[in-house]
Structures are given as structure tokens and as C-alpha cells.
Coordinates of C-alpha atoms in Angstrom, one line a residue:
Chain A
X1 CA 24.4 83.3 125.9
X2 CA 22.8 80.6 124.4
X3 CA 18.8 79.9 124.5
X4 CA 17.5 77.6 127.6
X5 CA 14.1 76.6 128.3
X6 CA 13.1 74.7 131.4
X7 CA 9.7 72.4 131.1
X8 CA 7.1 72.8 134.8
X9 CA 4.6 70.1 134.3
X10 CA 1.5 70.4 136.3
X11 CA 1.0 66.6 137.3
X12 CA 3.7 63.8 137.7
X13 CA 1.3 61.1 136.8
X14 CA -0.9 60.5 133.5
X15 CA -3.5 58.1 131.9
X16 CA -4.7 58.1 128.4
X17 CA -7.3 60.6 127.3
X18 CA -5.7 63.1 130.7
X19 CA -4.9 66.6 129.5
X20 CA -1.0 67.5 130.0
X21 CA -0.6 71.1 131.0
X22 CA 2.6 72.9 132.4
X23 CA 4.7 75.9 131.5
X24 CA 7.7 76.2 129.5
X25 CA 10.3 78.8 131.1
X26 CA 13.2 80.8 129.1
X27 CA 15.9 80.5 131.4
X28 CA 18.6 82.3 129.3
X29 CA 17.3 84.4 126.4
X30 CA 17.9 84.3 122.4
X31 CA 16.7 84.7 119.2
X32 CA 14.1 82.3 118.2
X33 CA 11.4 81.8 115.1
X34 CA 8.9 79.8 116.8
X35 CA 8.7 78.3 120.2
X36 CA 5.8 75.1 120.6
X37 CA 5.5 72.2 122.9
X38 CA 5.5 68.7 121.3
X39 CA 4.1 65.6 122.9
X40 CA 5.9 62.6 121.9
X41 CA 6.4 58.9 122.3
X42 CA 9.5 57.7 122.3
X43 CA 11.3 54.3 121.6
X44 CA 14.9 54.1 122.5
X45 CA 17.4 51.7 122.4
X46 CA 21.0 51.9 123.9
X47 CA 22.1 53.0 120.3
X48 CA 19.1 54.6 118.8
X49 CA 16.1 56.0 119.2
X50 CA 12.6 57.4 117.0
X51 CA 10.0 59.3 118.0
X52 CA 6.7 57.4 117.1
X53 CA 4.0 59.9 117.9
X54 CA 4.3 63.4 118.0
X55 CA 1.4 65.8 119.0
X56 CA 2.2 69.5 118.8
X57 CA 0.7 72.2 120.6
X58 CA 1.4 74.9 117.7
X59 CA 3.0 78.0 118.1
X60 CA 3.3 79.2 121.7
X61 CA 5.4 82.3 120.8
X62 CA 7.1 83.6 117.8
X63 CA 10.3 86.0 117.5
X64 CA 12.9 86.8 119.9
X65 CA 12.8 85.1 123.7
X66 CA 13.7 87.3 126.7
X67 CA 14.8 85.6 129.7
X68 CA 11.7 85.4 132.6
X69 CA 9.3 84.8 129.7
X70 CA 7.1 81.9 130.5
X71 CA 4.2 80.1 128.2
X72 CA 1.4 77.8 129.6
X73 CA 1.2 74.6 127.3
X74 CA -1.6 72.3 127.1
X75 CA -1.6 68.9 124.8
X76 CA -3.6 65.8 125.2
X77 CA -2.8 62.4 125.5
X78 CA -5.1 60.3 123.2
X79 CA -7.4 58.0 124.5
X80 CA -5.6 55.0 123.4
X81 CA -2.0 56.0 124.4
X82 CA 0.3 53.6 125.0
X83 CA 1.7 53.6 128.2
X84 CA 5.8 53.8 129.6
X85 CA 7.6 50.9 129.5
X86 CA 11.2 50.1 130.3
X87 CA 12.7 47.0 128.9
X88 CA 16.2 45.2 129.6
X89 CA 17.5 46.4 126.1
X90 CA 15.5 49.3 125.2
X91 CA 12.1 51.6 126.8
X92 CA 9.3 53.5 125.7
X93 CA 8.3 56.6 127.1
X94 CA 6.4 59.8 126.9
X95 CA 7.8 63.0 127.0
X96 CA 7.4 66.5 126.6
X97 CA 9.4 68.7 124.1
X98 CA 10.0 72.6 124.7
X99 CA 11.5 73.1 120.9
X100 CA 12.8 76.6 119.8
X101 CA 13.2 77.0 116.1
X102 CA 15.7 79.0 115.2
X103 CA 18.9 79.5 112.8
X104 CA 21.2 76.7 113.1
X105 CA 20.5 74.0 115.3
X106 CA 17.1 74.4 117.3
X107 CA 16.5 74.4 121.1
X108 CA 15.1 71.9 123.4
X109 CA 14.6 71.2 126.3
X110 CA 12.7 67.8 127.1
X111 CA 11.0 66.6 130.1
X112 CA 9.6 62.6 130.7
X113 CA 6.4 62.3 131.8
X114 CA 4.7 59.1 133.4
X115 CA 1.6 57.3 131.7
X116 CA 0.3 54.5 133.1
X117 CA -2.3 52.4 131.5
X118 CA -5.8 53.2 131.2
X119 CA -7.5 52.6 134.5
X120 CA -9.5 49.2 134.5
X121 CA -13.1 49.0 135.2
Chain B
X1 CA 23.7 15.4 84.7
X2 CA 22.9 18.3 86.4
X3 CA 23.0 19.1 89.7
X4 CA 20.2 20.9 91.8
X5 CA 20.2 23.6 93.8
X6 CA 19.1 22.9 97.4
X7 CA 17.1 25.5 99.4
X8 CA 19.7 25.0 101.6
X9 CA 22.3 25.9 99.4
X10 CA 20.6 28.6 97.9
X11 CA 20.0 30.1 101.8
X12 CA 23.5 29.5 102.6
X13 CA 24.8 31.2 99.0
X14 CA 22.3 34.2 99.2
X15 CA 21.6 34.3 103.2
X16 CA 17.8 34.0 102.7
X17 CA 15.1 32.0 100.6
X18 CA 11.6 33.5 100.5
X19 CA 9.9 30.4 102.1
X20 CA 11.9 30.0 105.2
X21 CA 14.5 32.4 107.4
X22 CA 15.6 29.5 109.7
X23 CA 16.2 25.6 108.0
X24 CA 15.7 24.6 111.7
X25 CA 12.2 25.9 112.0
X26 CA 11.1 23.7 108.8
X27 CA 12.6 21.0 110.5
X28 CA 10.9 21.6 113.9
X29 CA 7.6 22.2 112.0
X30 CA 8.0 18.8 110.3
X31 CA 8.4 17.2 113.6
X32 CA 5.4 19.0 115.0
X33 CA 2.8 16.6 113.4
X34 CA 1.7 15.2 116.8
X35 CA 1.7 18.9 118.5
X36 CA -0.8 21.5 118.0
X37 CA -1.8 24.6 119.7
X38 CA -4.9 26.8 119.9
X39 CA -5.5 30.5 121.6
X40 CA -8.9 31.2 122.9
X41 CA -8.2 35.0 121.6
X42 CA -5.7 36.7 119.6
X43 CA -5.3 39.6 122.1
X44 CA -5.1 39.8 125.5
X45 CA -4.8 42.3 127.9
X46 CA -2.1 42.4 130.7
X47 CA -3.1 41.0 134.1
X48 CA -5.4 38.6 132.4
X49 CA -5.4 35.1 131.4
X50 CA -5.5 33.5 128.0
X51 CA -6.9 30.1 127.1
X52 CA -4.8 27.4 125.1
X53 CA -6.0 24.2 124.0
X54 CA -3.0 21.9 123.3
X55 CA -3.6 18.6 121.5
X56 CA -1.4 16.0 121.9
X57 CA -1.9 13.4 119.1
X58 CA 1.2 11.1 118.8
X59 CA 2.7 11.0 122.5
X60 CA 5.3 8.3 121.5
X61 CA 7.1 11.1 119.3
X62 CA 7.2 13.9 121.6
X63 CA 8.7 13.4 125.0
X64 CA 7.8 15.8 127.6
X65 CA 5.3 18.3 126.8
X66 CA 5.6 21.9 127.7
X67 CA 3.6 25.0 127.5
X68 CA 5.2 28.6 127.0
X69 CA 4.2 31.9 126.9
X70 CA 6.9 34.1 125.4
X71 CA 7.7 37.6 124.8
X72 CA 10.9 38.6 122.8
X73 CA 12.1 42.1 122.9
X74 CA 14.1 43.1 119.8
X75 CA 16.1 46.4 119.7
X76 CA 18.5 48.0 117.1
X77 CA 22.1 47.9 118.2
X78 CA 25.2 49.7 116.1
X79 CA 27.8 47.3 115.3
X80 CA 31.2 47.6 113.8
X81 CA 31.2 46.5 109.9
X82 CA 35.0 45.2 110.7
X83 CA 36.5 47.3 108.2
X84 CA 39.8 49.4 108.9
X85 CA 37.4 52.6 108.3
X86 CA 35.8 52.0 111.2
X87 CA 32.5 52.0 109.9
X88 CA 29.1 51.0 111.7
X89 CA 26.3 49.6 110.8
X90 CA 22.4 48.7 112.0
X91 CA 21.6 45.8 113.0
X92 CA 18.6 44.0 115.3
X93 CA 19.6 41.8 118.6
X94 CA 16.6 39.7 120.4
X95 CA 16.4 38.9 123.8
X96 CA 13.6 37.0 125.6
X97 CA 11.7 39.7 127.9
X98 CA 9.6 37.2 129.6
X99 CA 9.0 33.2 129.4
X100 CA 7.1 31.1 131.6
X101 CA 7.0 27.5 130.6
X102 CA 4.5 24.8 132.7
X103 CA 4.6 21.3 131.9
X104 CA 1.2 19.7 129.7
X105 CA 0.3 16.2 130.2
X106 CA 2.1 14.2 127.6
X107 CA -1.0 11.9 126.6
X108 CA -3.1 11.8 123.7
X109 CA -5.7 14.3 124.2
X110 CA -6.7 18.1 123.9
X111 CA -5.3 19.7 127.0
X112 CA -6.6 23.1 128.3
X113 CA -4.4 25.4 129.8
X114 CA -4.8 28.8 131.4
X115 CA -1.6 31.5 130.9
X116 CA -1.5 34.2 133.2
X117 CA 0.2 37.4 131.4
X118 CA 1.6 39.4 134.3
X119 CA 0.7 42.8 134.7
X120 CA 4.1 44.1 134.8
X121 CA 5.2 42.5 131.5
X122 CA 6.0 44.1 128.4
X123 CA 2.8 44.5 125.7
X124 CA 2.8 44.0 122.1
X125 CA 4.9 46.7 120.2
X126 CA 6.2 47.1 116.6
X127 CA 8.5 50.1 116.5
X128 CA 11.3 51.4 114.4
X129 CA 14.1 50.6 116.8
X130 CA 12.1 48.6 119.5
X131 CA 9.4 45.9 119.1
X132 CA 7.8 43.4 121.6
X133 CA 6.2 40.0 120.1
X134 CA 4.6 37.6 122.4
X135 CA 3.9 34.1 121.2
X136 CA 2.7 30.6 122.8
X137 CA 4.6 28.0 122.2
X138 CA 4.0 24.0 122.7
X139 CA 7.3 22.2 122.5
X140 CA 7.7 18.7 123.0
X141 CA 11.2 18.3 124.2
X142 CA 13.3 15.3 123.5
X143 CA 16.7 14.5 125.1
X144 CA 19.6 14.9 122.4
X145 CA 17.4 15.5 119.9
X146 CA 15.4 18.7 117.9
X147 CA 12.5 19.6 120.0
X148 CA 9.0 19.5 118.6
X149 CA 7.4 23.1 118.3
X150 CA 4.2 24.3 117.9
X151 CA 3.8 28.5 118.0
X152 CA 0.7 30.8 118.1
X153 CA 1.3 34.9 117.9
X154 CA -0.8 36.5 120.3
X155 CA -1.4 40.6 120.7
X156 CA -0.7 41.5 124.6
X157 CA -2.5 44.8 125.0
X158 CA -1.6 47.5 127.6

């Protein structure tokens, strides 16, 4: 069976500077070298996408992942983080990417998060 | 007698010239001598207002004058190259993401106008495959003729 991960977040809405915390659960175990969480700002059109900003948690675990394992992570949104935005032909959004580095194709589980503008004084 | 190559001919041959991307823009600029605009600030936050001063100096050449706030979405698309090999290429398309126009008195003088940036509008962003660019545009609309046009880029912050 192939490695399967799931991301659970502790909150639904975030603002610049907020911590983004949650848990990565291993739904289906498998071989892995390193597991980490990435907080990414993504720009996406119908045909292309690009990660504009990436913030890494560092290794949460090294070695084999077995079903049922879970790992807490904490990442910080930059104080000047741009908010999510959805346009007619493209969108900008934040996501948490649980990434297991392994031989061959890495395993990813990506979860979009909602980031609004900083609260106005 | 030698035949010179005009900049427009050069544009048609090479696809670009360094000093102008679009010959129509140069023509519009030439026709915009009677119209100028000045933004009160270079940066404005979504939900706030931008103070703009429009100066009309030759109203008889301009027709109806309007001031607009325009946001353009630039997005990369994959397009067929047109060959038999089914190859594709990457190009950038544009679309108007937001625009709002309002009339300006077409009489000689400087006119102050306040423009509101909707809080739900895009913010300025320059990315690799997606961008949003804002500009303030003053135009003199003339039936059957090319519009006179003056523009100022602004930054809309989130």
C-alpha cells in the first residue's frame, strides 16, 4: 500500500502573524526518509501553479511511518502575510503541505487554509 | 536614396521595439497633451479612498472626460503551438478584474476626485503565473476617434 497522510488543523481562520497548528496523521503507513510540514503561499491559474512563499517546520519524524502515527506541527504565518484571494482566472491561497520525502515520488497531503487580511485598527 | 526603417516597421518585423510596446499607446500619449492626472498617494489599502487630481488643459480636444480605477489580472495559460506535434507554449493573458469609471467635468482646470477601492477587490500582486496590477486612468472619450488617455500605476495593499 502507498503512504497516505491526513492533515488536521486546529483553527479554520487565520490572520497574518497567527500560528498555524495541527496534526499530521498517517492513514496508511509506508517507507519514508523525512516527514515535515510546509506552510505555502500558492498562486494558481487554470494551467499553472507556483509556490511564492514556503515556510518549513523542519523534520517532524525520520524513518518509516506506520499507520496510526500522528505528529503535531506549528508554523507561523508571516506578520506581513498576504491574504487569500480568488479571481476569475486565478487564485492566491495559503496551504499546509504534509510532505514525506521518500524514494521515488514524495507523498503529499495538502490542505488549504483561510487567511484574511490583518484586522484594521 | 536609402529607405529608412520606421519604428513601426521595425515593430512589425521584430515583434518589439525597445521604446514602445504598442504604437497605439504612443499615439494616445501624443493626444493626451490636454489631460493629466496625479494620485495623492502611491499606495492605498483596500477599503480606503484614493484622492486623484485630474487636470484638463485643452477641453476642446478631449470630448467627454472620465476617470477610472482599473485592475488588470494577468494569468498564464497553456496554448497550442499550432504545429502537428501537438506542442504547447506558455503565454500570459489579461482580463479586467475590476473597473469603475466616473465622469469628470470637461472644463479647463484641476478637478479633485475621490476613488474608492472595494475591500473585496484584488490587491496588487506580481507573481510568476498570476499578477494583479492597478492603475488610475483618465480618458477623453471621443466618438469615432482614439481616446486620449493618461495613466498612473498605484499599489493596492491588502
